[in-house]
Tab-separated table of C-alpha atoms and ligand atoms in Angstrom:
chain	number	residue	atom	x	y	z
A	1276	VAL	CA	56.626	39.309	83.837
A	1277	ARG	CA	59.037	39.852	79.547
A	1278	ALA	CA	58.762	36.152	77.931
A	1279	ARG	CA	60.091	35.248	74.504
A	1280	ALA	CA	56.686	32.606	73.943
A	1281	VAL	CA	54.617	31.192	76.082
A	1282	ALA	CA	52.733	27.564	77.252
A	1283	VAL	CA	49.980	26.478	78.276
A	1284	ALA	CA	50.118	22.490	80.105
A	1285	THR	CA	48.043	23.701	82.142
A	1286	GLY	CA	45.762	20.369	82.477
A	1287	ALA	CA	42.639	21.849	83.360
A	1288	TYR	CA	42.755	24.237	85.763
A	1289	GLY	CA	42.932	28.345	85.467
A	1290	LEU	CA	41.958	28.475	81.849
A	1291	GLN	CA	39.312	31.001	81.295
A	1292	GLY	CA	41.238	33.532	82.042
A	1293	LEU	CA	44.140	33.579	80.970
A	1294	THR	CA	44.037	34.235	78.067
A	1295	PRO	CA	41.603	34.985	76.086
A	1296	LEU	CA	42.645	32.251	73.297
A	1297	LEU	CA	41.720	30.067	75.949
A	1298	LYS	CA	37.746	30.718	77.115
A	1299	ASN	CA	35.889	27.841	77.218
A	1300	ARG	CA	37.548	25.482	74.743
A	1301	VAL	CA	37.898	22.651	77.217
A	1302	PHE	CA	35.480	21.553	79.658
A	1303	PRO	CA	37.005	20.771	82.923
A	1304	VAL	CA	35.260	16.750	84.422
A	1305	LEU	CA	35.901	15.569	87.879
A	1306	SER	CA	37.702	12.739	87.408
A	1307	ASN	CA	37.550	10.051	90.991
A	1308	SER	CA	40.181	6.795	91.626
A	1309	ILE	CA	41.023	4.604	94.507
A	1310	VAL	CA	43.418	2.600	95.647
A	1311	THR	CA	43.339	-0.700	97.232
A	1312	ARG	CA	45.339	-1.944	99.504
A	1313	PRO	CA	48.433	-4.842	98.722
A	1314	LEU	CA	46.569	-8.151	97.906
A	1315	THR	CA	46.698	-10.719	99.462
A	1316	ASP	CA	47.898	-14.315	96.554
A	1317	GLU	CA	44.698	-15.758	97.111
A	1318	GLU	CA	42.778	-12.343	96.361
A	1319	LEU	CA	44.997	-12.092	92.833
A	1320	GLN	CA	44.038	-15.395	92.249
A	1321	ALA	CA	40.514	-14.943	92.253
A	1322	THR	CA	40.863	-11.582	90.740
A	1323	ASN	CA	42.579	-12.894	87.726
A	1324	PHE	CA	44.593	-10.028	86.416
A	1325	LEU	CA	46.038	-11.392	83.716
A	1326	THR	CA	47.753	-7.968	83.373
A	1327	HIS	CA	49.362	-4.549	84.439
A	1328	GLN	CA	47.514	-2.716	81.169
A	1329	ALA	CA	45.040	0.019	81.606
A	1330	ILE	CA	41.260	-2.091	81.425
A	1331	THR	CA	37.870	-0.022	81.572
A	1332	ASP	CA	34.344	-1.294	80.387
A	1333	THR	CA	32.068	-0.609	77.446
A	1334	ARG	CA	29.830	2.187	79.734
A	1335	THR	CA	29.400	5.172	78.629
A	1336	LEU	CA	30.497	6.008	82.205
A	1337	ARG	CA	33.464	4.087	82.484
A	1338	PHE	CA	35.062	2.485	85.069
A	1339	TYR	CA	38.790	2.509	84.648
A	1340	TYR	CA	40.947	0.158	86.452
A	1341	ARG	CA	44.424	-1.577	86.433
A	1342	LEU	CA	47.003	-4.329	88.942
A	1343	LEU	CA	49.741	-1.394	90.015
A	1344	PRO	CA	53.293	-3.093	90.515
A	1345	ASP	CA	52.349	-3.546	94.064
A	1346	ARG	CA	49.356	-5.919	94.073
A	1347	ARG	CA	47.409	-2.920	95.113
A	1348	VAL	CA	44.475	-2.371	92.548
A	1349	GLN	CA	43.384	1.587	91.562
A	1350	ILE	CA	40.442	2.044	89.894
A	1351	GLY	CA	38.210	5.495	89.258
A	1352	SER	CA	35.863	6.884	87.253
A	1353	ARG	CA	33.666	10.522	87.400
A	1354	SER	CA	33.204	12.395	89.454
A	1355	ALA	CA	30.575	15.040	91.005
A	1356	ILE	CA	29.935	17.792	88.958
A	1357	SER	CA	31.038	21.209	90.877
A	1358	GLY	CA	34.476	21.166	93.136
A	1359	ALA	CA	32.512	22.068	96.067
A	1360	ALA	CA	30.683	18.698	95.813
A	1361	ALA	CA	33.778	16.516	95.067
A	1362	HIS	CA	34.071	15.465	98.399
A	1363	GLN	CA	30.590	14.245	99.128
A	1364	GLU	CA	30.259	10.271	100.359
A	1365	HIS	CA	28.252	8.515	97.385
A	1366	HIS	CA	31.675	9.892	94.801
A	1367	TYR	CA	33.507	7.783	96.828
A	1368	ARG	CA	30.687	4.987	97.072
A	1369	LEU	CA	30.589	4.745	93.615
A	1370	LEU	CA	34.099	3.327	93.421
A	1371	VAL	CA	34.115	1.537	95.865
A	1372	ASP	CA	30.673	-0.491	95.120
A	1373	GLY	CA	31.508	-0.420	91.317
A	1374	LEU	CA	35.311	-2.415	92.792
A	1375	ALA	CA	33.176	-5.408	94.838
A	1376	ARG	CA	30.557	-5.232	91.118
A	1377	LYS	CA	33.974	-6.315	89.268
A	1378	PHE	CA	35.917	-8.547	92.065
A	1379	PRO	CA	33.536	-9.391	94.037
A	1380	ALA	CA	36.067	-11.239	96.305
A	1381	LEU	CA	37.671	-7.560	96.743
A	1382	LYS	CA	34.259	-6.027	98.656
A	1383	GLY	CA	34.958	-4.638	101.499
A	1384	ILE	CA	38.385	-4.516	100.952
A	1385	ARG	CA	41.042	-1.538	102.895
A	1386	ILE	CA	41.253	0.884	100.589
A	1387	ASP	CA	44.651	3.559	100.944
A	1388	HIS	CA	44.618	6.810	98.030
A	1389	SER	CA	41.709	8.245	97.538
A	1390	TRP	CA	41.657	11.256	95.286
A	1391	TRP	CA	40.033	13.582	92.471
A	1392	GLY	CA	41.003	15.910	90.034
A	1393	TRP	CA	39.224	18.039	87.332
A	1394	VAL	CA	40.823	16.481	83.376
A	1395	ASP	CA	39.992	18.382	80.409
A	1396	VAL	CA	37.816	17.041	78.102
A	1397	SER	CA	37.798	18.912	74.684
A	1398	HIS	CA	34.818	19.331	72.539
A	1399	ASP	CA	35.651	16.644	70.240
A	1400	MET	CA	37.279	14.709	72.216
A	1401	MET	CA	40.215	15.255	70.373
A	1402	PRO	CA	43.617	16.875	72.494
A	1403	ARG	CA	45.964	19.709	70.547
A	1404	VAL	CA	49.170	20.504	70.963
A	1405	VAL	CA	49.142	24.641	69.211
A	1406	GLN	CA	50.388	27.401	69.149
A	1407	PRO	CA	46.490	28.415	67.953
A	1408	ASP	CA	46.833	31.909	66.461
A	1409	PRO	CA	50.495	32.421	64.241
A	1410	ALA	CA	50.689	36.310	65.147
A	1411	GLN	CA	51.099	35.560	69.068
A	1412	SER	CA	53.870	33.281	70.330
A	1413	ILE	CA	51.259	31.121	73.344
A	1414	TYR	CA	51.175	27.606	72.784
A	1415	TYR	CA	49.401	24.908	74.379
A	1416	ALA	CA	49.067	21.312	74.469
A	1417	LEU	CA	45.805	20.626	76.100
A	1418	GLY	CA	42.706	18.660	75.867
A	1419	TYR	CA	43.824	15.203	76.580
A	1420	GLY	CA	40.271	14.672	77.985
A	1421	GLY	CA	41.882	12.321	81.495
A	1422	ASN	CA	43.589	9.920	78.839
A	1423	GLY	CA	47.111	9.880	81.036
A	1424	VAL	CA	50.227	11.261	81.580
A	1425	SER	CA	51.206	9.160	78.193
A	1426	PHE	CA	50.412	11.274	76.280
A	1427	SER	CA	50.894	14.094	77.801
A	1428	ALA	CA	54.074	13.926	78.052
A	1429	HIS	CA	54.470	13.504	74.093
A	1430	ALA	CA	52.222	16.587	73.887
A	1431	GLY	CA	55.067	18.065	76.088
A	1432	ARG	CA	57.541	16.991	73.917
A	1433	ARG	CA	55.998	18.175	71.254
A	1434	MET	CA	54.804	21.365	72.175
A	1435	ALA	CA	58.837	21.832	73.226
A	1436	GLU	CA	59.793	21.395	69.054
A	1437	ARG	CA	57.383	24.060	68.194
A	1438	VAL	CA	58.649	26.330	71.665
A	1439	ALA	CA	61.624	26.685	70.282
A	1440	GLY	CA	61.098	26.919	66.198
A	1441	LEU	CA	61.793	22.993	65.600
A	1442	ARG	CA	59.608	21.058	63.823
A	1443	GLY	CA	58.986	17.719	65.591
A	1444	PRO	CA	58.673	14.217	63.255
A	1445	GLU	CA	54.678	14.661	63.973
A	1446	ILE	CA	52.082	13.345	61.192
A	1447	GLU	CA	49.947	16.205	59.731
A	1448	LEU	CA	47.143	15.889	62.016
A	1449	PRO	CA	44.617	18.555	62.991
A	1450	ILE	CA	45.469	18.032	66.724
A	1451	TYR	CA	48.595	20.564	65.306
A	1452	ASP	CA	47.190	22.214	62.817
A	1453	SER	CA	44.063	23.044	64.638
A	1454	ALA	CA	43.028	25.216	67.560
A	1455	LEU	CA	40.617	24.105	70.327
A	1456	PRO	CA	36.856	24.371	68.959
A	1457	PHE	CA	34.311	26.612	70.929
A	1458	PRO	CA	31.116	24.876	72.410
A	1459	ARG	CA	29.451	23.109	68.625
A	1460	GLN	CA	26.223	25.680	69.065
A	1461	GLY	CA	28.670	28.192	69.770
A	1462	GLU	CA	30.031	30.390	72.664
A	1463	TRP	CA	26.479	30.977	74.227
A	1464	THR	CA	25.633	27.443	74.639
A	1465	ALA	CA	28.978	27.447	77.238
A	1466	PRO	CA	27.059	28.753	80.418
A	1467	PHE	CA	24.315	26.043	80.528
A	1468	ARG	CA	26.940	23.398	79.721
A	1469	ARG	CA	26.965	21.825	83.517
A	1470	LEU	CA	23.077	21.109	83.555
A	1471	GLY	CA	23.772	19.276	80.434
A	1472	GLN	CA	26.674	17.740	81.443
A	1473	SER	CA	24.177	16.642	85.020
A	1474	MET	CA	21.948	15.513	82.315
A	1475	LEU	CA	23.380	13.517	80.290
A	1476	TYR	CA	25.618	12.011	83.484
A	1477	ARG	CA	21.599	10.873	84.361
A	1478	TRP	CA	20.867	9.540	81.500
A	1479	TYR	CA	23.451	8.125	80.361
A	1480	TRP	CA	23.485	5.797	84.166
A	1481	LEU	CA	20.028	5.573	82.936
A	1482	ARG	CA	21.128	3.889	79.725
A	1483	ASP	CA	24.974	1.457	81.469
A	1484	GLU	CA	22.539	0.295	84.741
A	1485	ILE	CA	18.826	-0.479	83.491
A	1486	LEU	CA	18.017	-0.034	80.695
B	1513	FAD	C1	41.622	10.914	89.536
B	1513	FAD	C2	42.888	10.815	88.366
B	1513	FAD	C3	43.195	10.148	88.184
B	1513	FAD	C4	43.845	9.411	86.870
B	1513	FAD	N1	44.771	8.321	86.691
B	1513	FAD	C5	45.612	8.058	86.099
B	1513	FAD	C6	45.876	7.878	86.231
B	1513	FAD	O1	45.735	5.897	86.260
B	1513	FAD	N2	47.554	6.945	84.600
B	1513	FAD	C7	46.567	7.934	83.587
B	1513	FAD	O2	47.714	7.243	83.048
B	1513	FAD	N3	46.058	9.137	83.609
B	1513	FAD	C8	44.841	9.466	84.902
B	1513	FAD	N4	44.553	10.367	85.150
B	1513	FAD	C9	45.501	11.755	83.622
B	1513	FAD	C10	46.263	12.636	84.291
B	1513	FAD	O3	46.698	12.675	85.624
B	1513	FAD	C11	46.647	13.744	83.035
B	1513	FAD	O4	45.601	13.878	81.591
B	1513	FAD	C12	47.744	13.942	82.742
B	1513	FAD	O5	48.347	14.310	85.182
B	1513	FAD	C13	47.806	16.112	82.010
B	1513	FAD	O6	49.013	16.205	82.452
B	1513	FAD	P1	48.813	17.757	82.326
B	1513	FAD	O7	50.967	17.862	82.393
B	1513	FAD	O8	48.777	18.406	81.023
B	1513	FAD	O9	48.050	18.648	83.796
B	1513	FAD	P2	48.045	18.265	84.991
B	1513	FAD	O10	48.791	17.208	85.248
B	1513	FAD	O11	47.095	18.254	85.671
B	1513	FAD	O12	49.014	19.183	85.286
B	1513	FAD	C14	48.895	20.746	84.791
B	1513	FAD	C15	49.638	21.587	86.033
B	1513	FAD	O13	50.054	23.231	85.553
B	1513	FAD	C16	49.672	23.549	87.045
B	1513	FAD	N5	47.974	24.695	87.051
B	1513	FAD	C17	47.541	25.390	86.461
B	1513	FAD	N6	47.553	26.651	86.851
B	1513	FAD	C18	48.649	27.456	86.536
B	1513	FAD	C19	48.964	28.905	86.392
B	1513	FAD	N7	48.757	29.224	86.020
B	1513	FAD	N8	49.892	28.842	86.906
B	1513	FAD	C20	50.949	28.003	85.945
B	1513	FAD	N9	50.918	26.602	86.632
B	1513	FAD	C21	49.263	26.348	86.109
B	1513	FAD	C22	49.049	22.690	87.798
B	1513	FAD	O14	48.904	23.372	89.759
B	1513	FAD	C23	48.810	21.697	87.721
B	1513	FAD	O15	50.780	20.710	88.301
B	1513	FAD	C24	44.799	11.055	86.303
B	1513	FAD	C25	43.433	12.038	86.573
B	1513	FAD	C26	42.323	11.886	87.286
B	1513	FAD	C27	42.127	13.675	87.236
């Protein structure tokens, strides 16, 4: 393939071997979602949803949820550490139980959809829409940390402008002018990141639920 420019918009997928510019630059984290059947009038009243906007709680390992336009409830949270464990029942149960804790009227409600996937978390939790090396015509829009399709649409537009040699109306911000950072302690820590994540998940759970 011959190309004048390459734009990487692959989310958390396939980044390690794509270009050395991206090796270890994002930390893929699994996210999980479930969607209920549409709520009845009584259930809707009992849940007291006043908006379709996304809502999040204040845990470190947050639950985020919203009432969809067709009156279903979607709720999501973190999932397994590794892709191989993502199908395990207890990750699904975490969401079903979390839904019932927030909305007792929805305990036992039928779940119509469930899915999981990787989100691209950057090491400073900030996205980047940049050409990281002026000597190479490689661009990327990455590191949204699961913060949604609205930002990915915006980032796609900003990146397309850059590939076309245009400067968009964006204000001067580090997210447009700096590359995704390495792990803070240096690249040698990268192989141990999953171990650290596993320990942090346990600590955060203890802090969120017990302490
Ligand atoms: C379980 C879950 C629930 C979510 N719920 C919500 C929600 O309710 N609301 C919301 O706003 N956001 C939600 N998000 C976050 C949202 O999905 C992401 O922030 C957004 O999709 C990121 O968009 P993207 O285009 O950067 O990457 P992606 O949507 O991940 O797209 C990347 C694409 O690149 C392709 N690709 C990968 N590698 C290669 C390669 N080597 N060559 C070619 N193509 C490749 C992939 O197949 C994929 O199609 C959720 C995420 C997950 C995982």
